[in-house]
Amino acid sequence: MEPVDRRDFIKTVAGTAAVASLEGRGAVAAEAGPVFLSTWIWGKAANERAAEVLKGGGSLLDAIEKGINIPENDPNVMTVGYGGLPNAEGVVELDAAIMDGTRHRAGSVCNLHMIKNPISVARLVMEKTRHTTLAGEGAFRFALKMGFEPQTLLTPQSLQKWQEWKADPHHKTFWLSPDNHDTIGMVGTDGKGHFVAGCSTSGSAYKIPGRVGDSPLIGCGVYADDNVGAASATGDGDLMTNYCTSVSIVHLMARGASPQDACMELLRHMVKTDPQNKDGGVAVIAMNTRGEIGAASMNEAFHLKYALWRDGQSQLLDSVKLI
Ligand code: ASP
């Protein structure tokens, strides 16, 4: 794919839905078989669970939700769910989103406390309400109404880390600079033309209470469209939100870019608009209706290892770096 300049990029993003449907891209998905693509090393177990759920007769939404539940439940994954690092006041605030590419419907939660599976709550927001996003106390009360059990999400490990940060007189705060990212982002297809994207995170460690990252914002952390494919993002959400990362990648694919080219083009666009972005923590994954995949990181300092499940094979791979 030819590099896209800024004006072309904007035109690209503006004119895509029509192109996607004209090209009828959904038609070839059936040939690809189920494929699951996730961020970071814990994505491997998540993909394997998703594949198992789908094979056992679950829907693609079940597969993505149950897959993401794996790192959410794992106290050793300190950036997602139970055991995720807390905000500056020591409270674990979780964000998650899920999008169904068939109905073009999504659900998300922001700043959810005391509930370890925000992706499951996000799915219920999508399925049981007319809303797309619930935040904070309202999201918590909705989760209780749906039968989720409140529990402390701090583990001895995450509490100790927060206490060390708090006690350090020189600790960095988000009034100045960001720190620590690693969402689980996941995109999957059932191989029958259906796409779902989901992500779940505790967000930036020691964030200012109430901060919402890119993960629960539809089009930023996740995007799925059965006509084209799906994408997800991980990294500095305060930066990536300004680029509507996932929807931009899906729209580039709708214009004909391969998933890898679309991921790289988005990163190039970020650097073109602000050269400082080359030092940013930015990584993205994408998949199209042919089951082709892409994974890219901005730089070596934030180099994404991603997980791919296809044809019964579960692998961990290195993303392509822009810089
Ligand atoms: N993007 C997430 C956020 O900024 C964090 C991450 O992906 O690691 O909240």
CSV table of C-alpha atoms and ligand atoms in Angstrom, one decimal:
chain,number,residue,atom,x,y,z
A,1,MET,CA,0.0,0.0,0.0
A,2,GLU,CA,1.2,3.5,-0.9
A,3,PRO,CA,1.8,5.8,2.1
A,4,VAL,CA,-1.3,8.0,2.8
A,5,ASP,CA,-0.7,11.7,3.4
A,6,ARG,CA,-2.7,13.5,6.0
A,7,ARG,CA,-5.5,14.8,3.7
A,8,ASP,CA,-5.9,11.4,2.1
A,9,PHE,CA,-6.0,9.8,5.6
A,10,ILE,CA,-8.9,12.0,6.5
A,11,LYS,CA,-10.7,11.3,3.3
A,12,THR,CA,-10.0,7.6,3.9
A,13,VAL,CA,-11.6,7.6,7.3
A,14,ALA,CA,-14.6,9.7,6.0
A,15,GLY,CA,-15.5,7.6,3.0
A,16,THR,CA,-15.1,4.0,4.1
A,17,ALA,CA,-18.4,2.5,5.0
A,18,ALA,CA,-19.6,2.7,1.4
A,19,VAL,CA,-16.4,1.3,0.0
A,20,ALA,CA,-16.5,-1.6,2.4
A,21,SER,CA,-20.0,-2.6,1.5
A,22,LEU,CA,-19.4,-2.1,-2.2
A,23,GLU,CA,-16.5,-4.5,-2.1
A,24,GLY,CA,-18.5,-7.0,-0.2
A,25,ARG,CA,-15.5,-8.1,1.9
A,26,GLY,CA,-17.5,-10.2,4.3
A,27,ALA,CA,-18.1,-12.8,1.6
A,28,VAL,CA,-14.6,-14.4,1.9
A,29,ALA,CA,-14.5,-14.7,5.7
A,30,ALA,CA,-15.9,-18.2,5.7
A,31,GLU,CA,-12.7,-19.5,4.1
A,32,ALA,CA,-10.5,-18.4,6.9
A,33,GLY,CA,-11.8,-20.6,9.8
A,34,PRO,CA,-11.8,-19.3,13.4
A,35,VAL,CA,-8.9,-17.0,14.2
A,36,PHE,CA,-8.1,-15.2,17.5
A,37,LEU,CA,-5.5,-12.5,17.9
A,38,SER,CA,-4.6,-10.9,21.3
A,39,THR,CA,-2.2,-8.5,22.8
A,40,TRP,CA,0.7,-9.5,25.1
A,41,ILE,CA,1.8,-12.9,26.4
A,42,TRP,CA,-1.4,-13.5,28.4
A,43,GLY,CA,-3.2,-13.3,25.1
A,44,LYS,CA,-2.1,-16.9,24.4
A,45,ALA,CA,-4.1,-18.4,27.2
A,46,ALA,CA,-7.0,-16.1,26.4
A,47,ASN,CA,-7.0,-17.2,22.7
A,48,GLU,CA,-6.9,-20.8,23.7
A,49,ARG,CA,-9.8,-20.4,26.0
A,50,ALA,CA,-11.7,-18.5,23.3
A,51,ALA,CA,-11.1,-21.3,20.7
A,52,GLU,CA,-12.2,-23.9,23.2
A,53,VAL,CA,-15.5,-22.0,23.9
A,54,LEU,CA,-16.2,-21.6,20.2
A,55,LYS,CA,-15.5,-25.3,19.6
A,56,GLY,CA,-17.7,-26.2,22.5
A,57,GLY,CA,-20.7,-24.5,20.8
A,58,GLY,CA,-20.4,-21.1,22.3
A,59,SER,CA,-20.9,-17.9,20.3
A,60,LEU,CA,-18.1,-15.7,19.2
A,61,LEU,CA,-19.2,-13.2,21.8
A,62,ASP,CA,-18.9,-16.0,24.4
A,63,ALA,CA,-15.5,-16.9,23.1
A,64,ILE,CA,-14.1,-13.3,23.3
A,65,GLU,CA,-15.7,-12.7,26.7
A,66,LYS,CA,-14.5,-16.0,28.3
A,67,GLY,CA,-11.1,-15.5,26.7
A,68,ILE,CA,-10.6,-12.1,28.2
A,69,ASN,CA,-11.9,-13.4,31.6
A,70,ILE,CA,-8.6,-15.5,31.8
A,71,PRO,CA,-6.2,-12.5,32.4
A,72,GLU,CA,-8.9,-10.6,34.3
A,73,ASN,CA,-9.0,-13.5,36.8
A,74,ASP,CA,-5.2,-13.9,37.0
A,75,PRO,CA,-3.7,-12.0,39.9
A,76,ASN,CA,-0.3,-12.1,38.2
A,77,VAL,CA,-1.4,-10.0,35.3
A,78,MET,CA,-1.1,-6.6,37.0
A,79,THR,CA,-2.6,-4.5,34.2
A,80,VAL,CA,-6.0,-6.3,33.9
A,81,GLY,CA,-8.8,-7.2,36.3
A,82,TYR,CA,-8.1,-8.8,39.6
A,83,GLY,CA,-4.6,-7.7,40.7
A,84,GLY,CA,-4.5,-4.8,38.3
A,85,LEU,CA,-2.5,-1.8,39.7
A,86,PRO,CA,-4.8,0.8,41.3
A,87,ASN,CA,-5.2,4.5,40.8
A,88,ALA,CA,-3.3,7.2,42.7
A,89,GLU,CA,-5.6,6.7,45.7
A,90,GLY,CA,-5.1,3.0,45.8
A,91,VAL,CA,-8.5,2.1,44.2
A,92,VAL,CA,-8.5,-0.4,41.3
A,93,GLU,CA,-10.6,1.2,38.5
A,94,LEU,CA,-11.2,-1.1,35.5
A,95,ASP,CA,-12.2,-0.3,31.9
A,96,ALA,CA,-13.5,-2.7,29.2
A,97,ALA,CA,-15.3,-2.7,25.9
A,98,ILE,CA,-16.7,-5.3,23.5
A,99,MET,CA,-18.0,-4.8,20.0
A,100,ASP,CA,-20.1,-7.1,17.9
A,101,GLY,CA,-19.3,-6.5,14.2
A,102,THR,CA,-22.5,-8.0,12.9
A,103,ARG,CA,-25.0,-5.8,14.7
A,104,HIS,CA,-22.5,-2.9,14.9
A,105,ARG,CA,-23.3,-2.7,18.6
A,106,ALA,CA,-21.0,-2.2,21.5
A,107,GLY,CA,-21.0,-2.1,25.3
A,108,SER,CA,-18.4,-0.7,27.7
A,109,VAL,CA,-17.7,0.2,31.3
A,110,CYS,CA,-15.3,2.8,32.7
A,111,ASN,CA,-13.9,3.2,36.2
A,112,LEU,CA,-15.6,0.1,37.4
A,113,HIS,CA,-14.5,-0.8,40.9
A,114,MET,CA,-14.8,-4.1,43.0
A,115,ILE,CA,-15.9,-6.2,40.0
A,116,LYS,CA,-13.1,-8.4,38.5
A,117,ASN,CA,-14.7,-9.1,35.1
A,118,PRO,CA,-15.5,-5.8,33.4
A,119,ILE,CA,-15.6,-7.4,30.0
A,120,SER,CA,-18.6,-9.4,31.2
A,121,VAL,CA,-20.3,-6.3,32.5
A,122,ALA,CA,-19.6,-4.5,29.3
A,123,ARG,CA,-21.3,-7.3,27.3
A,124,LEU,CA,-24.4,-7.0,29.5
A,125,VAL,CA,-24.5,-3.2,29.0
A,126,MET,CA,-24.6,-4.1,25.2
A,127,GLU,CA,-27.1,-6.9,25.5
A,128,LYS,CA,-29.5,-5.7,28.3
A,129,THR,CA,-29.6,-2.0,27.9
A,130,ARG,CA,-30.0,0.7,25.2
A,131,HIS,CA,-26.9,2.3,26.4
A,132,THR,CA,-23.4,1.8,25.1
A,133,THR,CA,-21.2,3.0,28.1
A,134,LEU,CA,-21.7,3.0,31.8
A,135,ALA,CA,-19.2,4.6,34.2
A,136,GLY,CA,-18.2,4.7,37.8
A,137,GLU,CA,-20.8,4.2,40.5
A,138,GLY,CA,-23.5,3.6,37.9
A,139,ALA,CA,-21.5,0.9,36.2
A,140,PHE,CA,-20.9,-0.7,39.6
A,141,ARG,CA,-24.6,-0.6,40.6
A,142,PHE,CA,-25.5,-2.1,37.2
A,143,ALA,CA,-23.0,-4.9,37.8
A,144,LEU,CA,-24.6,-5.7,41.2
A,145,LYS,CA,-28.0,-5.7,39.6
A,146,MET,CA,-26.7,-8.2,37.0
A,147,GLY,CA,-25.6,-10.5,39.9
A,148,PHE,CA,-21.8,-9.8,40.0
A,149,GLU,CA,-20.2,-10.3,43.4
A,150,PRO,CA,-18.2,-7.3,44.7
A,151,GLN,CA,-14.8,-8.1,46.0
A,152,THR,CA,-11.5,-6.3,46.7
A,153,LEU,CA,-9.4,-6.3,43.6
A,154,LEU,CA,-6.2,-5.3,45.3
A,155,THR,CA,-3.9,-8.3,45.9
A,156,PRO,CA,-1.0,-8.3,48.4
A,157,GLN,CA,1.3,-7.8,45.4
A,158,SER,CA,-0.5,-4.8,43.9
A,159,LEU,CA,-1.1,-3.2,47.3
A,160,GLN,CA,2.6,-3.4,48.0
A,161,LYS,CA,3.5,-1.9,44.6
A,162,TRP,CA,1.1,1.0,45.2
A,163,GLN,CA,2.4,1.6,48.7
A,164,GLU,CA,6.0,1.7,47.4
A,165,TRP,CA,4.9,4.2,44.7
A,166,LYS,CA,3.1,6.3,47.3
A,167,ALA,CA,6.1,6.3,49.7
A,168,ASP,CA,8.6,7.4,47.0
A,169,PRO,CA,8.9,11.1,47.3
A,170,HIS,CA,10.0,11.3,43.7
A,171,HIS,CA,7.2,9.2,42.3
A,172,LYS,CA,5.9,10.2,38.9
A,173,THR,CA,2.3,11.3,38.7
A,174,PHE,CA,-0.1,11.7,35.8
A,175,TRP,CA,0.0,15.5,36.3
A,176,LEU,CA,3.3,15.2,34.5
A,177,SER,CA,4.0,11.9,32.8
A,178,PRO,CA,2.5,8.5,32.1
A,179,ASP,CA,3.6,5.0,33.2
A,180,ASN,CA,2.8,1.3,32.8
A,181,HIS,CA,0.4,0.0,30.2
A,182,ASP,CA,-0.6,-3.5,29.0
A,183,THR,CA,-4.2,-4.1,28.2
A,184,ILE,CA,-5.6,-7.4,26.9
A,185,GLY,CA,-7.0,-6.5,23.5
A,186,MET,CA,-8.5,-9.3,21.4
A,187,VAL,CA,-10.1,-9.6,18.0
A,188,GLY,CA,-11.6,-12.8,16.7
A,189,THR,CA,-13.6,-14.3,13.9
A,190,ASP,CA,-15.7,-17.5,13.9
A,191,GLY,CA,-14.6,-18.1,10.3
A,192,LYS,CA,-18.3,-17.6,9.2
A,193,GLY,CA,-18.0,-13.9,8.5
A,194,HIS,CA,-18.5,-12.7,12.1
A,195,PHE,CA,-16.1,-10.5,14.0
A,196,VAL,CA,-16.0,-9.4,17.7
A,197,ALA,CA,-13.4,-7.2,19.4
A,198,GLY,CA,-12.9,-6.8,23.1
A,199,CYS,CA,-10.5,-5.3,25.6
A,200,SER,CA,-10.1,-5.0,29.3
A,201,THR,CA,-7.6,-3.1,31.5
A,202,SER,CA,-6.9,-1.5,34.8
A,203,GLY,CA,-5.6,1.4,32.8
A,204,SER,CA,-2.5,3.4,33.7
A,205,ALA,CA,-1.1,2.5,37.1
A,206,TYR,CA,-1.6,5.3,39.7
A,207,LYS,CA,-3.8,7.3,37.3
A,208,ILE,CA,-5.7,10.3,38.5
A,209,PRO,CA,-9.0,8.9,39.9
A,210,GLY,CA,-11.7,9.1,37.2
A,211,ARG,CA,-9.3,8.9,34.3
A,212,VAL,CA,-10.8,7.1,31.3
A,213,GLY,CA,-8.3,5.6,28.8
A,214,ASP,CA,-8.8,4.5,25.2
A,215,SER,CA,-9.8,0.9,26.0
A,216,PRO,CA,-13.5,1.5,26.9
A,217,LEU,CA,-14.0,4.1,24.1
A,218,ILE,CA,-15.6,2.5,21.1
A,219,GLY,CA,-13.5,3.1,18.0
A,220,CYS,CA,-10.4,3.7,20.2
A,221,GLY,CA,-9.7,0.5,22.2
A,222,VAL,CA,-11.8,-1.7,19.9
A,223,TYR,CA,-13.7,-1.7,16.7
A,224,ALA,CA,-15.4,-4.5,14.7
A,225,ASP,CA,-17.3,-4.5,11.4
A,226,ASP,CA,-18.2,-7.8,9.7
A,227,ASN,CA,-17.8,-6.1,6.3
A,228,VAL,CA,-14.1,-5.3,7.0
A,229,GLY,CA,-12.6,-6.9,10.1
A,230,ALA,CA,-11.6,-5.7,13.5
A,231,ALA,CA,-8.9,-3.9,15.5
A,232,SER,CA,-7.7,-3.3,19.0
A,233,ALA,CA,-5.1,-1.2,20.7
A,234,THR,CA,-2.8,-1.2,23.7
A,235,GLY,CA,-0.5,1.4,25.2
A,236,ASP,CA,-0.8,5.0,26.2
A,237,GLY,CA,-4.5,5.6,26.0
A,238,ASP,CA,-4.2,9.3,26.7
A,239,LEU,CA,-2.3,9.5,23.5
A,240,MET,CA,-4.1,7.0,21.3
A,241,THR,CA,-7.6,8.2,22.1
A,242,ASN,CA,-6.8,11.3,20.0
A,243,TYR,CA,-6.3,9.1,17.0
A,244,CYS,CA,-9.4,6.9,17.3
A,245,THR,CA,-7.0,4.1,16.7
A,246,SER,CA,-9.1,1.0,16.1
A,247,VAL,CA,-11.8,2.6,13.9
A,248,SER,CA,-9.0,4.3,11.9
A,249,ILE,CA,-7.3,1.0,11.2
A,250,VAL,CA,-10.6,-0.7,10.2
A,251,HIS,CA,-11.3,2.1,7.8
A,252,LEU,CA,-7.9,1.9,6.3
A,253,MET,CA,-8.6,-1.8,5.7
A,254,ALA,CA,-11.9,-1.0,4.2
A,255,ARG,CA,-10.0,1.1,1.6
A,256,GLY,CA,-8.0,-1.9,0.7
A,257,ALA,CA,-5.0,-1.9,3.1
A,258,SER,CA,-3.9,-5.2,4.5
A,259,PRO,CA,-4.1,-5.4,8.3
A,260,GLN,CA,-0.4,-5.0,8.6
A,261,ASP,CA,-0.2,-2.0,6.3
A,262,ALA,CA,-3.2,-0.4,8.1
A,263,CYS,CA,-1.5,-0.8,11.5
A,264,MET,CA,1.7,0.7,10.2
A,265,GLU,CA,-0.1,3.5,8.4
A,266,LEU,CA,-1.9,4.5,11.5
A,267,LEU,CA,1.4,4.7,13.4
A,268,ARG,CA,3.1,6.7,10.6
A,269,HIS,CA,0.2,9.1,10.7
A,270,MET,CA,0.7,9.6,14.4
A,271,VAL,CA,4.3,10.4,13.9
A,272,LYS,CA,3.5,12.7,11.0
A,273,THR,CA,1.1,14.7,13.0
A,274,ASP,CA,3.5,15.0,16.0
A,275,PRO,CA,7.1,13.7,15.8
A,276,GLN,CA,7.2,13.2,19.5
A,277,ASN,CA,4.7,10.4,19.1
A,278,LYS,CA,7.6,8.2,17.9
A,279,ASP,CA,8.5,7.8,21.6
A,280,GLY,CA,5.0,6.9,22.6
A,281,GLY,CA,3.8,3.6,24.0
A,282,VAL,CA,1.5,2.5,21.1
A,283,ALA,CA,0.7,-0.9,19.7
A,284,VAL,CA,-2.1,-2.2,17.6
A,285,ILE,CA,-3.5,-5.4,16.2
A,286,ALA,CA,-6.0,-6.0,13.3
A,287,MET,CA,-7.6,-8.8,11.3
A,288,ASN,CA,-9.5,-8.7,8.0
A,289,THR,CA,-12.2,-10.9,6.5
A,290,ARG,CA,-9.6,-13.1,4.8
A,291,GLY,CA,-8.3,-14.0,8.3
A,292,GLU,CA,-5.1,-12.0,7.5
A,293,ILE,CA,-3.6,-10.3,10.5
A,294,GLY,CA,-1.5,-7.3,11.4
A,295,ALA,CA,0.4,-6.3,14.6
A,296,ALA,CA,2.6,-3.2,15.0
A,297,SER,CA,4.4,-1.3,17.8
A,298,MET,CA,5.7,2.2,17.6
A,299,ASN,CA,9.2,1.5,19.0
A,300,GLU,CA,11.5,-0.9,20.7
A,301,ALA,CA,10.6,0.6,24.2
A,302,PHE,CA,7.0,-0.5,23.8
A,303,HIS,CA,7.4,-3.7,21.7
A,304,LEU,CA,4.2,-5.7,21.6
A,305,LYS,CA,4.4,-9.5,21.8
A,306,TYR,CA,1.1,-10.8,20.5
A,307,ALA,CA,-0.7,-14.1,20.5
A,308,LEU,CA,-2.3,-15.8,17.5
A,309,TRP,CA,-4.6,-18.8,17.4
A,310,ARG,CA,-5.3,-20.4,14.1
A,311,ASP,CA,-6.0,-24.0,12.8
A,312,GLY,CA,-5.4,-25.3,16.4
A,313,GLN,CA,-2.0,-23.7,16.6
A,314,SER,CA,-1.4,-21.2,19.4
A,315,GLN,CA,1.6,-18.9,19.0
A,316,LEU,CA,3.4,-15.9,20.6
A,317,LEU,CA,4.9,-13.6,18.0
A,318,ASP,CA,6.7,-10.3,17.7
A,319,SER,CA,4.9,-7.3,16.2
A,320,VAL,CA,6.6,-5.2,13.5
A,321,LYS,CA,8.2,-2.0,14.9
A,322,LEU,CA,7.7,1.3,13.1
A,323,ILE,CA,10.9,2.8,14.6
B,1,ASP,N1,-4.6,1.6,26.7
B,1,ASP,C1,-4.8,1.4,28.2
B,1,ASP,C2,-5.0,2.7,28.8
B,1,ASP,O1,-4.4,3.7,28.5
B,1,ASP,C3,-3.6,0.7,28.8
B,1,ASP,C4,-2.9,-0.3,28.1
B,1,ASP,O2,-3.3,-0.6,27.0
B,1,ASP,O3,-2.0,-0.9,28.6
B,1,ASP,O4,-5.8,2.7,29.8
